[in-house]
């Protein structure tokens, strides 16, 4: 069964990071959105792509989530 993509904002720490760890451990592909992608990427979560996005900028956020599947295939 293919699991749905999970988009997590604030994946750098706290609830966002805990959610990222949980969903990726359960086998979900994840698009992890944060301003500090180096810290997010350092957790080496399987099946996750980290994207630097300012979620207060609607255009930037929209651009990040419009094509998540193409990012996941890279």
PDB file of C-alpha atoms in Angstrom:
ATOM      1  CA  UNK A   1       0.000   0.000   0.000  1.00  0.00           C
ATOM      2  CA  UNK A   2       1.337   3.414  -0.960  1.00  0.00           C
ATOM      3  CA  UNK A   3       1.214   5.794   1.961  1.00  0.00           C
ATOM      4  CA  UNK A   4       0.243   9.434   1.431  1.00  0.00           C
ATOM      5  CA  UNK A   5       2.795  12.220   1.396  1.00  0.00           C
ATOM      6  CA  UNK A   6       3.047  14.146   4.647  1.00  0.00           C
ATOM      7  CA  UNK A   7       4.033  17.829   4.586  1.00  0.00           C
ATOM      8  CA  UNK A   8       5.497  19.013   7.881  1.00  0.00           C
ATOM      9  CA  UNK A   9       6.358  22.627   8.641  1.00  0.00           C
ATOM     10  CA  UNK A  10       8.735  23.507  11.434  1.00  0.00           C
ATOM     11  CA  UNK A  11      10.510  20.181  11.040  1.00  0.00           C
ATOM     12  CA  UNK A  12      13.672  21.597  12.620  1.00  0.00           C
ATOM     13  CA  UNK A  13      12.649  20.917  16.231  1.00  0.00           C
ATOM     14  CA  UNK A  14       9.869  20.241  18.701  1.00  0.00           C
ATOM     15  CA  UNK A  15       6.553  18.908  17.465  1.00  0.00           C
ATOM     16  CA  UNK A  16       7.585  19.280  13.810  1.00  0.00           C
ATOM     17  CA  UNK A  17      10.689  17.138  14.253  1.00  0.00           C
ATOM     18  CA  UNK A  18       8.832  14.575  16.360  1.00  0.00           C
ATOM     19  CA  UNK A  19       6.145  14.363  13.664  1.00  0.00           C
ATOM     20  CA  UNK A  20       8.755  13.955  10.942  1.00  0.00           C
ATOM     21  CA  UNK A  21      10.429  11.115  12.848  1.00  0.00           C
ATOM     22  CA  UNK A  22       7.095   9.402  13.516  1.00  0.00           C
ATOM     23  CA  UNK A  23       5.678   9.594   9.991  1.00  0.00           C
ATOM     24  CA  UNK A  24       8.915   8.573   8.271  1.00  0.00           C
ATOM     25  CA  UNK A  25       9.315   5.656  10.708  1.00  0.00           C
ATOM     26  CA  UNK A  26       5.808   4.573   9.711  1.00  0.00           C
ATOM     27  CA  UNK A  27       6.883   4.580   6.052  1.00  0.00           C
ATOM     28  CA  UNK A  28       5.283   7.810   4.851  1.00  0.00           C
ATOM     29  CA  UNK A  29       7.158   9.947   2.351  1.00  0.00           C
ATOM     30  CA  UNK A  30       7.675  13.362   3.915  1.00  0.00           C
ATOM     31  CA  UNK A  31       8.258  16.870   2.645  1.00  0.00           C
ATOM     32  CA  UNK A  32       9.978  18.633   5.548  1.00  0.00           C
ATOM     33  CA  UNK A  33       9.681  22.408   5.383  1.00  0.00           C
ATOM     34  CA  UNK A  34      11.801  24.727   7.523  1.00  0.00           C
ATOM     35  CA  UNK A  35      14.120  27.696   7.256  1.00  0.00           C
ATOM     36  CA  UNK A  36      16.979  25.648   8.719  1.00  0.00           C
ATOM     37  CA  UNK A  37      17.155  22.649   6.394  1.00  0.00           C
ATOM     38  CA  UNK A  38      20.712  21.741   7.398  1.00  0.00           C
ATOM     39  CA  UNK A  39      19.532  20.785  10.878  1.00  0.00           C
ATOM     40  CA  UNK A  40      16.536  18.917   9.494  1.00  0.00           C
ATOM     41  CA  UNK A  41      18.695  17.047   6.970  1.00  0.00           C
ATOM     42  CA  UNK A  42      21.200  16.095   9.679  1.00  0.00           C
ATOM     43  CA  UNK A  43      18.593  13.722  11.147  1.00  0.00           C
ATOM     44  CA  UNK A  44      18.903  11.542   8.003  1.00  0.00           C
ATOM     45  CA  UNK A  45      15.247  10.552   7.951  1.00  0.00           C
ATOM     46  CA  UNK A  46      14.392   7.917   5.362  1.00  0.00           C
ATOM     47  CA  UNK A  47      12.082   8.880   2.513  1.00  0.00           C
ATOM     48  CA  UNK A  48      12.184  12.570   3.431  1.00  0.00           C
ATOM     49  CA  UNK A  49      13.021  15.653   1.412  1.00  0.00           C
ATOM     50  CA  UNK A  50      13.978  18.893   3.150  1.00  0.00           C
ATOM     51  CA  UNK A  51      13.024  22.215   1.589  1.00  0.00           C
ATOM     52  CA  UNK A  52      14.000  25.680   2.815  1.00  0.00           C
ATOM     53  CA  UNK A  53      10.794  27.709   2.875  1.00  0.00           C
ATOM     54  CA  UNK A  54       9.502  30.712   4.765  1.00  0.00           C
ATOM     55  CA  UNK A  55       5.930  29.606   5.482  1.00  0.00           C
ATOM     56  CA  UNK A  56       4.895  33.225   6.063  1.00  0.00           C
ATOM     57  CA  UNK A  57       5.499  33.816   2.337  1.00  0.00           C
ATOM     58  CA  UNK A  58       2.499  32.267   0.540  1.00  0.00           C
ATOM     59  CA  UNK A  59       4.235  32.165  -2.846  1.00  0.00           C
ATOM     60  CA  UNK A  60       7.269  30.390  -1.436  1.00  0.00           C
ATOM     61  CA  UNK A  61       5.162  27.875   0.473  1.00  0.00           C
ATOM     62  CA  UNK A  62       2.888  27.207  -2.509  1.00  0.00           C
ATOM     63  CA  UNK A  63       5.907  26.624  -4.736  1.00  0.00           C
ATOM     64  CA  UNK A  64       7.359  24.124  -2.251  1.00  0.00           C
ATOM     65  CA  UNK A  65       4.236  21.998  -1.994  1.00  0.00           C
ATOM     66  CA  UNK A  66       2.979  22.121  -5.584  1.00  0.00           C
ATOM     67  CA  UNK A  67       5.467  19.564  -6.864  1.00  0.00           C
ATOM     68  CA  UNK A  68       6.422  17.392  -3.887  1.00  0.00           C
ATOM     69  CA  UNK A  69       6.210  14.134  -5.813  1.00  0.00           C
ATOM     70  CA  UNK A  70       8.825  15.243  -8.325  1.00  0.00           C
ATOM     71  CA  UNK A  71      11.120  16.125  -5.421  1.00  0.00           C
ATOM     72  CA  UNK A  72      10.547  12.756  -3.798  1.00  0.00           C
ATOM     73  CA  UNK A  73      11.626  10.990  -6.998  1.00  0.00           C
ATOM     74  CA  UNK A  74      15.044  12.659  -6.989  1.00  0.00           C
TER      75      UNK A  74
END
